[in-house]
XYZ file of N, CA, C and O in Angstrom:
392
model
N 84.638 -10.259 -19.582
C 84.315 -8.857 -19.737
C 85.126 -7.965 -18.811
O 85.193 -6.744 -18.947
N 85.669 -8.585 -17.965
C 86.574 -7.612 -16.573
C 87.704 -7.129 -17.538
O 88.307 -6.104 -17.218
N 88.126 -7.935 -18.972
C 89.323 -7.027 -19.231
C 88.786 -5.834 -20.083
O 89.690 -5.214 -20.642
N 87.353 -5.307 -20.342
C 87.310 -4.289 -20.597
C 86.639 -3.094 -19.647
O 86.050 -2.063 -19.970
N 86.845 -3.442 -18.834
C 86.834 -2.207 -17.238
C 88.097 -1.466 -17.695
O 89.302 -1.633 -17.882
N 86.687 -0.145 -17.797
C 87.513 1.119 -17.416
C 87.479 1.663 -16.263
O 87.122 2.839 -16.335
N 87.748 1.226 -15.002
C 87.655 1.884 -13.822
C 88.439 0.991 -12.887
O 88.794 -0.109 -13.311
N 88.793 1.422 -11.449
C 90.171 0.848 -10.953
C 89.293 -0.610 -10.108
O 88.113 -0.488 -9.782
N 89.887 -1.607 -9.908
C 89.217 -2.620 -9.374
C 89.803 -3.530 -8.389
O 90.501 -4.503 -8.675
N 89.515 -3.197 -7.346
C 90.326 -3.955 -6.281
C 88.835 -5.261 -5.969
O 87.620 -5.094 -5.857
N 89.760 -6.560 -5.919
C 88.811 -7.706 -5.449
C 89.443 -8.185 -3.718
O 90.531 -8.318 -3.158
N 88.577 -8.264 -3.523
C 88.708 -8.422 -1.813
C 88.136 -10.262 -1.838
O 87.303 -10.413 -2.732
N 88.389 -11.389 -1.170
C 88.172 -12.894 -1.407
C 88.194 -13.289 -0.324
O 89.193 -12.704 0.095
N 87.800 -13.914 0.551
C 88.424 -14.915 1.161
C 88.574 -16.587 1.067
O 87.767 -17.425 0.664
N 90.042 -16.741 1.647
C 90.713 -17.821 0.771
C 90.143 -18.765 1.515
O 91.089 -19.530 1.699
N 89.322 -19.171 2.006
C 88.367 -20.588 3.027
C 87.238 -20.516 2.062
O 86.620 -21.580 2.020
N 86.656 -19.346 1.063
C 85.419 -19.844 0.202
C 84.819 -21.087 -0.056
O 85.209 -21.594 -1.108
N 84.171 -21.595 0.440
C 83.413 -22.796 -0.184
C 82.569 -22.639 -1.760
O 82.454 -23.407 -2.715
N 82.053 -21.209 -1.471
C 80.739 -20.996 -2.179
C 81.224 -21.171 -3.711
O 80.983 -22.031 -4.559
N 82.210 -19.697 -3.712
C 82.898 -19.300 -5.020
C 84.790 -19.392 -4.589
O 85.345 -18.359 -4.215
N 85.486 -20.540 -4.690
C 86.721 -20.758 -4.418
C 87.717 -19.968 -4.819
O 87.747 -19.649 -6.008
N 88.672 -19.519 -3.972
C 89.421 -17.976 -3.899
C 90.341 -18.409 -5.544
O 91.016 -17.465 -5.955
N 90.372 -19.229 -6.106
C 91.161 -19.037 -7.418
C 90.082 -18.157 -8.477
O 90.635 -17.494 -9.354
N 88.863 -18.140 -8.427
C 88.170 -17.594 -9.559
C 88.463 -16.376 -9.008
O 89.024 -15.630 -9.811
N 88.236 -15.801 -7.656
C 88.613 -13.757 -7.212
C 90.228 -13.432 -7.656
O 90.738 -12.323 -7.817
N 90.834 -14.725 -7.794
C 92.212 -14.630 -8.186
C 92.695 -14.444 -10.338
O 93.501 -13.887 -11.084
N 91.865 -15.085 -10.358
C 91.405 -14.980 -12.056
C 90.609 -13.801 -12.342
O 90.687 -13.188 -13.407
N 89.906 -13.515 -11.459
C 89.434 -12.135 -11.805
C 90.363 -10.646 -12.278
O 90.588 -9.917 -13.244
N 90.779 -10.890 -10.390
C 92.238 -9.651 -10.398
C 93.378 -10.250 -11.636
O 94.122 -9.282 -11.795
N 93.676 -10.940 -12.215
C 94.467 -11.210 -13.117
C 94.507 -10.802 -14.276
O 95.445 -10.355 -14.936
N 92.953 -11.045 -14.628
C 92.094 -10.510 -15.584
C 91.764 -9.045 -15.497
O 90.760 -8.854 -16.182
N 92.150 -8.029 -14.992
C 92.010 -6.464 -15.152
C 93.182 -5.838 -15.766
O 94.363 -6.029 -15.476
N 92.753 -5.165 -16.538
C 93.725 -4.377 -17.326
C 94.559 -3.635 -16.114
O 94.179 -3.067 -15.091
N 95.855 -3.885 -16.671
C 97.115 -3.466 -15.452
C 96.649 -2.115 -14.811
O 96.346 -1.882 -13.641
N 96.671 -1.377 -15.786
C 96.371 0.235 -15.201
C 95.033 0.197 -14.210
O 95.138 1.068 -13.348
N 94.144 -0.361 -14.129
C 92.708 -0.669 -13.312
C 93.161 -1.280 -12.046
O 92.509 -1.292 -11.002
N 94.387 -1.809 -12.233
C 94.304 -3.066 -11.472
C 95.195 -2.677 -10.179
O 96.377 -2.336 -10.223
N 94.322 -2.804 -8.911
C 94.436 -2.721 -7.623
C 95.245 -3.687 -6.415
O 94.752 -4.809 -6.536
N 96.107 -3.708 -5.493
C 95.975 -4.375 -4.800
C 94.995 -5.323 -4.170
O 94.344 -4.855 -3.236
N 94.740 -6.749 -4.560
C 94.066 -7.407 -4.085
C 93.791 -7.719 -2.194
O 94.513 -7.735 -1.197
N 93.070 -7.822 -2.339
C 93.092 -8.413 -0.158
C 92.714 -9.776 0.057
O 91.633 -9.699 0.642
N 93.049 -11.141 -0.114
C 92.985 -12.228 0.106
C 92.410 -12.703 1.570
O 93.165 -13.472 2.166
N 91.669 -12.496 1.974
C 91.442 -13.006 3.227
C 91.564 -14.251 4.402
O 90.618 -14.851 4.913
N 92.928 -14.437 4.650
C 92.929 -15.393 5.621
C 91.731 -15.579 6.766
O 91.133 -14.890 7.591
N 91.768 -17.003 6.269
C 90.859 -17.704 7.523
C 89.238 -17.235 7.544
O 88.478 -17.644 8.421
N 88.730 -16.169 6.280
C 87.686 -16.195 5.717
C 86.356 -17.182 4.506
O 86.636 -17.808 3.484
N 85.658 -17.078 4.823
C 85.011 -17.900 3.221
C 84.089 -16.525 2.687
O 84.594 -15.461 2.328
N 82.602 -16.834 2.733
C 82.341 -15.994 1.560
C 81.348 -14.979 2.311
O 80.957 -14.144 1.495
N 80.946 -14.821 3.264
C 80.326 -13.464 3.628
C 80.669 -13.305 5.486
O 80.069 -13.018 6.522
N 81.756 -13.628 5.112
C 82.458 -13.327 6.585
C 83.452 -12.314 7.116
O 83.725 -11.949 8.260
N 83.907 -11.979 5.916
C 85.159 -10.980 5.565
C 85.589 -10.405 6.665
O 86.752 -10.590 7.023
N 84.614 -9.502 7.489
C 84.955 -8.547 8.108
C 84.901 -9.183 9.992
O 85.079 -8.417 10.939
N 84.692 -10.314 10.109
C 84.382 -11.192 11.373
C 85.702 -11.275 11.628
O 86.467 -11.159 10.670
N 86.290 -11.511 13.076
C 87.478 -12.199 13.635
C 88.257 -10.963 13.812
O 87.965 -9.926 13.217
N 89.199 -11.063 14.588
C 90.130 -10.001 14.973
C 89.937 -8.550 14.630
O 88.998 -7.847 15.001
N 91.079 -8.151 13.776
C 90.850 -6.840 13.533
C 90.615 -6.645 11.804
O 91.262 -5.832 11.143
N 89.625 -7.503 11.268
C 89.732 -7.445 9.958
C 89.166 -5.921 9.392
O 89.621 -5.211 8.495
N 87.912 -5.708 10.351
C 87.158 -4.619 10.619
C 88.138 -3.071 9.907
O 88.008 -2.329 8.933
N 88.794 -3.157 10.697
C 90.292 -2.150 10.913
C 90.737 -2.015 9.551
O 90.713 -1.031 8.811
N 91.333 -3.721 9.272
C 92.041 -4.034 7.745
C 91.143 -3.768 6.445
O 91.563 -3.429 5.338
N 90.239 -3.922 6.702
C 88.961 -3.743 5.506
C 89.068 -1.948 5.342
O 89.153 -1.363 4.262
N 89.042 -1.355 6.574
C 88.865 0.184 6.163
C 90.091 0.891 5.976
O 90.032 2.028 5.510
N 91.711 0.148 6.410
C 92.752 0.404 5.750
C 92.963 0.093 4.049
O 93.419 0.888 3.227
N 92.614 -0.935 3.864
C 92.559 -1.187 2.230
C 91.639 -0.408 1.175
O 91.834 0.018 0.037
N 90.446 -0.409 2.139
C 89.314 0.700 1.102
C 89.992 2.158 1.139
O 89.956 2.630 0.003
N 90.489 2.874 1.895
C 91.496 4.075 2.281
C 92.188 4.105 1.072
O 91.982 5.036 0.292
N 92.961 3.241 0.812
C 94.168 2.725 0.099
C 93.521 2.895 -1.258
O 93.873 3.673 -2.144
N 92.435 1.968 -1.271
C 91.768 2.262 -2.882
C 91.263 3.212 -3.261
O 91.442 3.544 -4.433
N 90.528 3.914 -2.482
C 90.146 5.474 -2.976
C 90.728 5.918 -3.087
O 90.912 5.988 -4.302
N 91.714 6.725 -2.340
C 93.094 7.377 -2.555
C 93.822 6.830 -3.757
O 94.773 7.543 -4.078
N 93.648 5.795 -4.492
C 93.769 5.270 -5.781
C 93.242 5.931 -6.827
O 93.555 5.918 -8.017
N 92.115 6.712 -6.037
C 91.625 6.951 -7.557
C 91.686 8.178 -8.037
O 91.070 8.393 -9.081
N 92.285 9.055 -7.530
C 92.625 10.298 -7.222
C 93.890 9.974 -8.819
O 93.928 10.971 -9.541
N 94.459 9.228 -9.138
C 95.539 8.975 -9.749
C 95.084 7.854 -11.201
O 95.877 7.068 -11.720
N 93.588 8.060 -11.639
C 93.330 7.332 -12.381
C 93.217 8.142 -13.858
O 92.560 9.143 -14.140
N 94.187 7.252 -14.760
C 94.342 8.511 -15.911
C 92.835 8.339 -16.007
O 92.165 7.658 -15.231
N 92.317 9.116 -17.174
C 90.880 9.456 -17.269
C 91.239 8.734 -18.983
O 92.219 8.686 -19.726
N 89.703 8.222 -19.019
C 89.270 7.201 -20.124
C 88.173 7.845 -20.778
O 87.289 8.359 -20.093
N 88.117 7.886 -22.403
C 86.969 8.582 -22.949
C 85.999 7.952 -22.812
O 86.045 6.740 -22.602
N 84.981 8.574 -22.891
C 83.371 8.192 -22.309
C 82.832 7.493 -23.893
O 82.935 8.185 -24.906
N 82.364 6.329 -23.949
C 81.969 5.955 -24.586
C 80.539 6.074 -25.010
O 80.037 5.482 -25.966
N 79.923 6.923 -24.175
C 78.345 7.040 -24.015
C 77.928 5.853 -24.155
O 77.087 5.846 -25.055
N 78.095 4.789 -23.703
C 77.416 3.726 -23.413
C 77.464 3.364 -21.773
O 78.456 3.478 -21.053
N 75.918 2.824 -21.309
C 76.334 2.812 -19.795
C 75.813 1.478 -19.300
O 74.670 1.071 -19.506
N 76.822 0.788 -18.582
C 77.084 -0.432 -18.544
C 75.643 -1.125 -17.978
O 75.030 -0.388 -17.205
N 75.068 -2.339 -18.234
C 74.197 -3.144 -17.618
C 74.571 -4.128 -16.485
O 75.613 -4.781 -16.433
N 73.426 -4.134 -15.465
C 73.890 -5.570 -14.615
C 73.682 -6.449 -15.038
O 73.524 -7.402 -14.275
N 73.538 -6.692 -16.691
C 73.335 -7.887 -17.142
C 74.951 -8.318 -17.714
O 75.396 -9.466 -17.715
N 75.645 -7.144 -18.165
C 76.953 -6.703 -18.500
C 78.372 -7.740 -17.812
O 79.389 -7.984 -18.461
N 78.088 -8.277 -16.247
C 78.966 -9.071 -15.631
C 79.750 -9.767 -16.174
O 79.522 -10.078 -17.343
N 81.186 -10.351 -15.377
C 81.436 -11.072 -16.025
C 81.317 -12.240 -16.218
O 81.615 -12.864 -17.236
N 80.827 -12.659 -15.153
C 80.158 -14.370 -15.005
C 79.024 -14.386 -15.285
O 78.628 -15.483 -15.679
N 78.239 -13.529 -15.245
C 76.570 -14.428 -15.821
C 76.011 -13.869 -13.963
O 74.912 -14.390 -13.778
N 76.340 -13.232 -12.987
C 75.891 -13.468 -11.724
C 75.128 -12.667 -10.999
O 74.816 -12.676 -9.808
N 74.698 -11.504 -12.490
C 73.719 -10.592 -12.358
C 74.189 -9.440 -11.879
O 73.475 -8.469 -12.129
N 75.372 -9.194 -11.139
C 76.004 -8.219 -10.468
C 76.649 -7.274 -11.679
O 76.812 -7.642 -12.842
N 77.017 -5.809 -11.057
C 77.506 -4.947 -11.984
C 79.037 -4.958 -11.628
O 79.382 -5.077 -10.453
N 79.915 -4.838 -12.601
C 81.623 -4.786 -12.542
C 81.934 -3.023 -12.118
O 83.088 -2.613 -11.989
């Protein structure tokens, strides 16, 4: 379902994941329609709810989110389908909204 996102989508991963292994956040970002599709942030020496722990990731996390908003300032605009998406809608089944 990620290739029908209409909105810009940056996936943030880290590549030590045990939980959910950094090739599926990598299949994800692959899977977004080009124009949506954001610089990814791969996280060295992270797994899955650590992201922002260790050095200056802190820093790097609020340089990249910077980066993506300021993204969106530049997003052609998509007609409204009047339909509004469910968190059942995901693309894995994981209850979360895209």
């Amino acid at each position: 379902r990620i290739k029908k996102v209409k909105c810009p989508v940056m996936v943030i991963h880290g590549k030590k994941d045990e939980q959910v292994h950094v090739t599926h956040g990598m299949a994800l970002h692959e899977a977004v329609p080009q124009r949506f599709k954001r610089e990814p942030w791969w996280v060295p020496d992270r797994g899955h709810n650590n992201i922002l722990e260790g050095g200056n990731n802190m820093s790097k996390y609020l340089q990249r989110l910077k980066m993506f908003l300021g993204s969106l300032e530049t997003v052609p605009k998509v007609p409204d389908t009047g339909t509004i998406p469910s968190c059942n809608d995901d693309a894995f089944g994981y209850g979360c909204c895209l």
